[in-house]
Protein backbone atom coordinates (compact mmCIF):
# COMPACT_ATOMS: atom_id res chain seq x y z
CA UNK A 1 0.00 0.00 0.00
CA UNK A 2 1.16 3.54 -0.83
CA UNK A 3 2.59 5.41 2.12
CA UNK A 4 1.88 9.08 2.64
CA UNK A 5 3.57 11.97 4.41
CA UNK A 6 1.94 12.97 7.67
CA UNK A 7 1.81 16.62 8.55
CA UNK A 8 0.16 18.55 11.36
CA UNK A 9 -0.62 21.97 12.70
CA UNK A 10 -2.81 23.30 15.49
CA UNK A 11 -5.22 24.57 12.84
CA UNK A 12 -5.35 25.41 9.18
CA UNK A 13 -2.17 27.54 9.04
CA UNK A 14 -0.13 24.43 8.25
CA UNK A 15 -1.99 24.23 4.95
CA UNK A 16 0.45 26.92 3.76
CA UNK A 17 3.12 24.22 4.21
CA UNK A 18 1.00 21.42 2.72
CA UNK A 19 0.37 23.58 -0.36
CA UNK A 20 4.08 24.12 -1.02
CA UNK A 21 4.95 20.44 -0.39
CA UNK A 22 2.11 19.13 -2.54
CA UNK A 23 3.29 21.35 -5.42
CA UNK A 24 6.96 20.35 -5.03
CA UNK A 25 6.22 16.62 -4.71
CA UNK A 26 3.36 15.96 -7.13
CA UNK A 27 3.46 12.15 -6.79
CA UNK A 28 3.40 12.09 -3.01
CA UNK A 29 0.30 11.50 -0.92
CA UNK A 30 -0.26 13.58 2.18
CA UNK A 31 -2.32 13.20 5.32
CA UNK A 32 -2.81 16.52 7.11
CA UNK A 33 -4.22 16.93 10.60
CA UNK A 34 -5.39 20.34 11.83
CA UNK A 35 -6.23 20.28 15.52
CA UNK A 36 -8.88 22.98 15.19
CA UNK A 37 -10.84 21.83 18.23
CA UNK A 38 -7.88 22.75 20.47
CA UNK A 39 -6.49 25.78 18.55
CA UNK A 40 -4.67 27.94 19.50
CA UNK A 41 -1.56 26.16 20.77
CA UNK A 42 0.28 29.48 20.90
CA UNK A 43 -0.98 30.39 24.36
CA UNK A 44 -0.68 26.91 25.93
CA UNK A 45 2.01 25.43 28.17
CA UNK A 46 4.83 23.23 26.76
CA UNK A 47 3.41 20.20 28.65
CA UNK A 48 -0.02 20.58 27.06
CA UNK A 49 1.38 21.23 23.58
CA UNK A 50 3.59 18.13 23.87
CA UNK A 51 0.66 15.98 25.03
CA UNK A 52 -1.41 17.10 22.01
CA UNK A 53 1.55 16.66 19.66
CA UNK A 54 2.24 13.08 20.75
CA UNK A 55 -1.45 12.22 20.33
CA UNK A 56 -1.44 13.61 16.80
CA UNK A 57 1.84 11.92 15.83
CA UNK A 58 0.35 8.59 16.96
CA UNK A 59 -2.81 9.27 14.93
CA UNK A 60 -0.75 10.08 11.82
CA UNK A 61 1.48 7.04 12.36
CA UNK A 62 -1.66 4.89 12.21
CA UNK A 63 -2.46 6.42 8.77
CA UNK A 64 0.45 4.53 7.17
CA UNK A 65 2.96 7.38 6.84
CA UNK A 66 6.65 7.23 5.89
CA UNK A 67 7.59 10.64 7.34
CA UNK A 68 6.11 13.02 9.89
CA UNK A 69 6.21 16.81 9.66
CA UNK A 70 5.38 19.21 12.47
CA UNK A 71 4.09 22.18 10.45
CA UNK A 72 3.48 24.19 13.59
CA UNK A 73 6.18 26.28 15.21
CA UNK A 74 4.53 26.23 18.63
CA UNK A 75 4.51 22.41 18.56
CA UNK A 76 8.01 22.25 17.03
CA UNK A 77 9.42 24.02 20.10
CA UNK A 78 8.63 20.96 22.26
CA UNK A 79 10.10 18.41 19.80
CA UNK A 80 13.39 20.21 19.07
CA UNK A 81 16.30 17.84 18.49
CA UNK A 82 13.96 14.82 18.02
CA UNK A 83 14.42 13.48 14.52
CA UNK A 84 12.20 10.42 14.70
CA UNK A 85 8.96 9.38 16.30
CA UNK A 86 8.50 5.67 17.01
CA UNK A 87 10.88 4.82 14.15
CA UNK A 88 9.46 7.29 11.60
CA UNK A 89 11.56 10.28 10.43
CA UNK A 90 10.31 13.48 12.08
CA UNK A 91 10.85 17.01 10.79
CA UNK A 92 10.15 20.26 12.57
CA UNK A 93 10.14 23.80 11.23
CA UNK A 94 12.54 25.51 13.63
CA UNK A 95 15.88 23.93 12.74
CA UNK A 96 15.54 24.28 8.93
CA UNK A 97 14.02 27.78 9.30
CA UNK A 98 16.98 28.91 11.37
CA UNK A 99 19.50 27.46 8.89
CA UNK A 100 17.78 29.16 5.99
CA UNK A 101 17.65 32.53 7.78
CA UNK A 102 21.40 32.35 8.45
CA UNK A 103 22.03 31.38 4.84
CA UNK A 104 20.18 34.37 3.39
CA UNK A 105 21.24 36.94 5.98
CA UNK A 106 24.33 39.02 5.17
CA UNK A 107 24.65 40.75 8.57
CA UNK A 108 23.30 37.82 10.70
CA UNK A 109 20.76 40.13 12.31
CA UNK A 110 17.56 38.11 12.35
CA UNK A 111 14.07 38.82 13.65
CA UNK A 112 11.67 36.03 14.58
CA UNK A 113 7.91 36.49 14.58
CA UNK A 114 5.84 33.85 16.36
CA UNK A 115 3.10 32.95 18.78
CA UNK A 116 3.58 33.62 22.49
CA UNK A 117 4.51 29.93 23.04
CA UNK A 118 7.18 30.00 20.33
CA UNK A 119 8.70 33.28 21.48
CA UNK A 120 8.52 32.34 25.16
CA UNK A 121 10.44 29.11 24.44
CA UNK A 122 13.29 31.07 22.73
CA UNK A 123 13.64 27.99 20.51
CA UNK A 124 14.67 30.07 17.49
CA UNK A 125 17.11 32.21 19.44
CA UNK A 126 18.76 29.12 20.96
CA UNK A 127 18.92 27.34 17.60
CA UNK A 128 20.25 30.39 15.72
CA UNK A 129 22.90 31.04 18.37
CA UNK A 130 23.91 27.37 18.38
CA UNK A 131 24.36 27.48 14.61
CA UNK A 132 26.11 30.87 14.60
CA UNK A 133 27.10 32.39 17.93
CA UNK A 134 27.69 35.79 16.29
CA UNK A 135 24.05 36.11 15.19
CA UNK A 136 21.87 38.82 16.70
CA UNK A 137 18.31 37.69 17.29
CA UNK A 138 15.24 39.78 18.02
CA UNK A 139 12.06 37.92 18.92
CA UNK A 140 8.56 39.35 18.66
CA UNK A 141 5.34 37.63 19.71
CA UNK A 142 2.42 38.48 17.41
CA UNK A 143 -0.59 36.83 19.10
CA UNK A 144 -3.21 38.71 17.06
CA UNK A 145 -1.97 37.39 13.70
CA UNK A 146 -3.41 33.85 14.06
CA UNK A 147 -7.02 34.97 14.75
CA UNK A 148 -6.77 37.45 11.86
CA UNK A 149 -5.78 34.62 9.50
CA UNK A 150 -8.38 32.20 10.88
CA UNK A 151 -11.01 34.94 10.32
CA UNK A 152 -9.74 35.62 6.79
CA UNK A 153 -8.86 39.27 7.59
CA UNK A 154 -5.98 39.56 5.15
CA UNK A 155 -4.86 42.46 2.91
CA UNK A 156 -6.83 44.66 5.23
CA UNK A 157 -6.16 47.98 7.01
CA UNK A 158 -6.75 46.27 10.40
CA UNK A 159 -4.02 43.73 9.69
CA UNK A 160 -1.67 46.47 8.56
CA UNK A 161 -2.31 48.42 11.77
CA UNK A 162 -1.55 45.35 13.87
CA UNK A 163 1.56 44.61 11.80
CA UNK A 164 2.71 48.22 12.20
CA UNK A 165 2.45 47.82 15.99
CA UNK A 166 4.29 44.48 16.17
CA UNK A 167 7.00 45.30 13.62
CA UNK A 168 8.01 48.81 14.71
CA UNK A 169 11.15 47.68 16.62
CA UNK A 170 12.25 45.47 13.73
CA UNK A 171 11.87 48.40 11.34
CA UNK A 172 13.70 50.72 13.70
CA UNK A 173 16.60 48.26 13.99
CA UNK A 174 16.73 47.95 10.18
CA UNK A 175 16.58 44.14 10.29
CA UNK A 176 16.64 42.61 6.83
CA UNK A 177 15.88 38.94 7.59
CA UNK A 178 12.61 37.98 9.26
CA UNK A 179 11.59 34.42 10.07
CA UNK A 180 7.85 33.86 9.78
CA UNK A 181 7.92 31.60 12.84
CA UNK A 182 4.30 30.55 12.62
CA UNK A 183 2.75 28.65 9.75
CA UNK A 184 -0.23 31.01 9.67
CA UNK A 185 1.93 34.01 8.82
CA UNK A 186 2.68 33.33 5.12
CA UNK A 187 -1.00 34.16 4.53
CA UNK A 188 -0.20 37.68 5.77
CA UNK A 189 2.89 37.98 3.60
CA UNK A 190 1.66 40.91 1.56
CA UNK A 191 0.59 42.85 4.69
CA UNK A 192 3.96 42.13 6.29
CA UNK A 193 5.94 43.01 3.17
CA UNK A 194 4.01 46.27 2.88
CA UNK A 195 4.90 47.15 6.47
CA UNK A 196 8.55 46.02 6.37
CA UNK A 197 9.42 47.17 2.85
CA UNK A 198 10.62 45.30 -0.24
CA UNK A 199 14.24 44.66 0.79
CA UNK A 200 13.36 42.52 3.82
CA UNK A 201 13.57 38.75 3.24
CA UNK A 202 10.73 36.75 4.81
CA UNK A 203 11.74 33.15 5.60
CA UNK A 204 8.84 30.69 5.33
CA UNK A 205 8.44 27.18 6.74
CA UNK A 206 7.03 25.57 3.57
CA UNK A 207 10.08 26.29 1.46
CA UNK A 208 12.59 25.14 4.07
CA UNK A 209 10.64 21.95 4.78
CA UNK A 210 10.57 20.98 1.13
CA UNK A 211 14.37 21.04 1.12
CA UNK A 212 14.45 18.85 4.24
CA UNK A 213 12.06 16.39 2.66
CA UNK A 214 14.11 16.39 -0.53
CA UNK A 215 17.17 15.50 1.57
CA UNK A 216 15.30 12.52 3.09
CA UNK A 217 14.43 11.27 -0.41
CA UNK A 218 17.97 11.80 -1.71
CA UNK A 219 19.60 9.94 1.15
CA UNK A 220 17.13 7.05 0.68
CA UNK A 221 15.73 7.38 4.22
CA UNK A 222 12.29 7.46 2.60
CA UNK A 223 11.31 6.38 -0.90
CA UNK A 224 9.72 8.56 -3.58
CA UNK A 225 6.44 7.49 -5.15
CA UNK A 226 6.71 6.93 -8.88
CA UNK A 227 3.12 7.03 -10.13
CA UNK A 228 0.76 9.99 -9.87
CA UNK A 229 -2.23 8.32 -8.23
CA UNK A 230 -1.84 10.34 -5.11
CA UNK A 231 -4.29 11.32 -2.39
CA UNK A 232 -4.33 14.47 -0.26
CA UNK A 233 -6.36 14.00 2.91
CA UNK A 234 -7.14 16.95 5.15
CA UNK A 235 -8.38 15.82 8.56
CA UNK A 236 -9.53 18.21 11.26
CA UNK A 237 -10.73 17.74 14.82
CA UNK A 238 -13.71 20.07 14.39
CA UNK A 239 -15.69 20.90 11.28
CA UNK A 240 -17.85 23.84 10.25
CA UNK A 241 -18.55 25.55 6.89
CA UNK A 242 -16.17 28.31 7.93
CA UNK A 243 -13.22 25.91 8.10
CA UNK A 244 -14.23 24.26 4.83
CA UNK A 245 -14.11 27.64 3.03
CA UNK A 246 -10.90 28.74 4.75
CA UNK A 247 -9.14 25.46 3.86
CA UNK A 248 -10.10 25.84 0.16
CA UNK A 249 -8.81 29.42 0.24
CA UNK A 250 -5.48 28.51 1.87
CA UNK A 251 -4.83 25.63 -0.54
CA UNK A 252 -5.99 27.48 -3.67
CA UNK A 253 -5.25 26.66 -6.51
CA UNK A 254 -4.43 23.15 -5.24
CA UNK A 255 -7.61 21.07 -5.06
CA UNK A 256 -8.48 19.28 -1.82
CA UNK A 257 -11.21 16.75 -1.26
CA UNK A 258 -13.78 16.96 1.47
CA UNK A 259 -12.41 17.69 4.91
CA UNK A 260 -12.57 14.67 7.23
CA UNK A 261 -13.58 15.14 10.83
CA UNK A 262 -11.59 12.82 13.06
CA UNK A 263 -11.48 11.95 16.74
CA UNK A 264 -8.00 11.57 18.22
N1 LIG B 1 0.36 27.60 13.32
C1 LIG B 1 0.82 27.67 14.67
C2 LIG B 1 2.33 27.86 14.67
O1 LIG B 1 3.00 27.69 13.66
C3 LIG B 1 0.19 28.78 15.47
C4 LIG B 1 -1.27 28.71 15.73
C5 LIG B 1 -1.62 28.48 17.19
O2 LIG B 1 -1.40 29.35 18.03
O3 LIG B 1 -2.11 27.40 17.45
O4 LIG B 1 2.88 28.19 15.69
mmCIF file of N, CA and C and ligand atoms in Angstrom, residues 9-10 39-42 72-74 115 118 146 182-184, ligand 1:
data_model
loop_
_atom_site.group_PDB
_atom_site.id
_atom_site.type_symbol
_atom_site.label_atom_id
_atom_site.label_comp_id
_atom_site.label_asym_id
_atom_site.label_seq_id
_atom_site.Cartn_x
_atom_site.Cartn_y
_atom_site.Cartn_z
ATOM 1 N N UNK A 9 -0.664 20.623 12.131
ATOM 2 C CA UNK A 9 -0.622 21.973 12.701
ATOM 3 C C UNK A 9 -1.762 22.060 13.710
ATOM 4 N N UNK A 10 -1.718 23.107 14.528
ATOM 5 C CA UNK A 10 -2.806 23.302 15.486
ATOM 6 C C UNK A 10 -4.114 23.653 14.772
ATOM 7 N N UNK A 39 -7.206 24.544 18.944
ATOM 8 C CA UNK A 39 -6.495 25.778 18.551
ATOM 9 C C UNK A 39 -6.917 26.913 19.496
ATOM 10 N N UNK A 40 -6.075 27.856 19.882
ATOM 11 C CA UNK A 40 -4.674 27.941 19.500
ATOM 12 C C UNK A 40 -3.754 27.168 20.456
ATOM 13 N N UNK A 41 -2.613 26.745 19.926
ATOM 14 C CA UNK A 41 -1.564 26.164 20.766
ATOM 15 C C UNK A 41 -0.684 27.281 21.339
ATOM 16 N N UNK A 42 -0.675 28.411 20.624
ATOM 17 C CA UNK A 42 0.281 29.481 20.897
ATOM 18 C C UNK A 42 0.210 30.069 22.293
ATOM 19 N N UNK A 72 3.982 23.252 12.590
ATOM 20 C CA UNK A 72 3.484 24.192 13.594
ATOM 21 C C UNK A 72 4.698 24.581 14.433
ATOM 22 N N UNK A 73 5.000 25.849 14.455
ATOM 23 C CA UNK A 73 6.182 26.284 15.209
ATOM 24 C C UNK A 73 5.998 26.072 16.704
ATOM 25 N N UNK A 74 4.787 26.366 17.190
ATOM 26 C CA UNK A 74 4.529 26.231 18.630
ATOM 27 C C UNK A 74 4.758 24.784 19.056
ATOM 28 N N UNK A 115 4.139 32.918 17.748
ATOM 29 C CA UNK A 115 3.104 32.953 18.785
ATOM 30 C C UNK A 115 3.795 33.183 20.137
ATOM 31 N N UNK A 118 5.916 30.115 21.085
ATOM 32 C CA UNK A 118 7.175 30.004 20.334
ATOM 33 C C UNK A 118 8.191 31.015 20.852
ATOM 34 N N UNK A 146 -2.708 35.124 14.334
ATOM 35 C CA UNK A 146 -3.412 33.854 14.059
ATOM 36 C C UNK A 146 -4.932 34.058 13.941
ATOM 37 N N UNK A 182 5.627 31.111 12.368
ATOM 38 C CA UNK A 182 4.296 30.550 12.618
ATOM 39 C C UNK A 182 3.733 30.243 11.249
ATOM 40 N N UNK A 183 3.172 29.055 11.101
ATOM 41 C CA UNK A 183 2.749 28.647 9.752
ATOM 42 C C UNK A 183 1.495 29.384 9.269
ATOM 43 N N UNK A 184 0.881 30.162 10.135
ATOM 44 C CA UNK A 184 -0.226 31.009 9.673
ATOM 45 C C UNK A 184 0.279 32.259 8.940
HETATM 46 N N1 LIG B 1 0.356 27.600 13.323
HETATM 47 C C1 LIG B 1 0.820 27.669 14.667
HETATM 48 C C2 LIG B 1 2.331 27.863 14.674
HETATM 49 O O1 LIG B 1 3.002 27.689 13.659
HETATM 50 C C3 LIG B 1 0.186 28.777 15.474
HETATM 51 C C4 LIG B 1 -1.267 28.705 15.732
HETATM 52 C C5 LIG B 1 -1.615 28.481 17.186
HETATM 53 O O2 LIG B 1 -1.403 29.349 18.032
HETATM 54 O O3 LIG B 1 -2.112 27.405 17.449
HETATM 55 O O4 LIG B 1 2.881 28.190 15.694
#
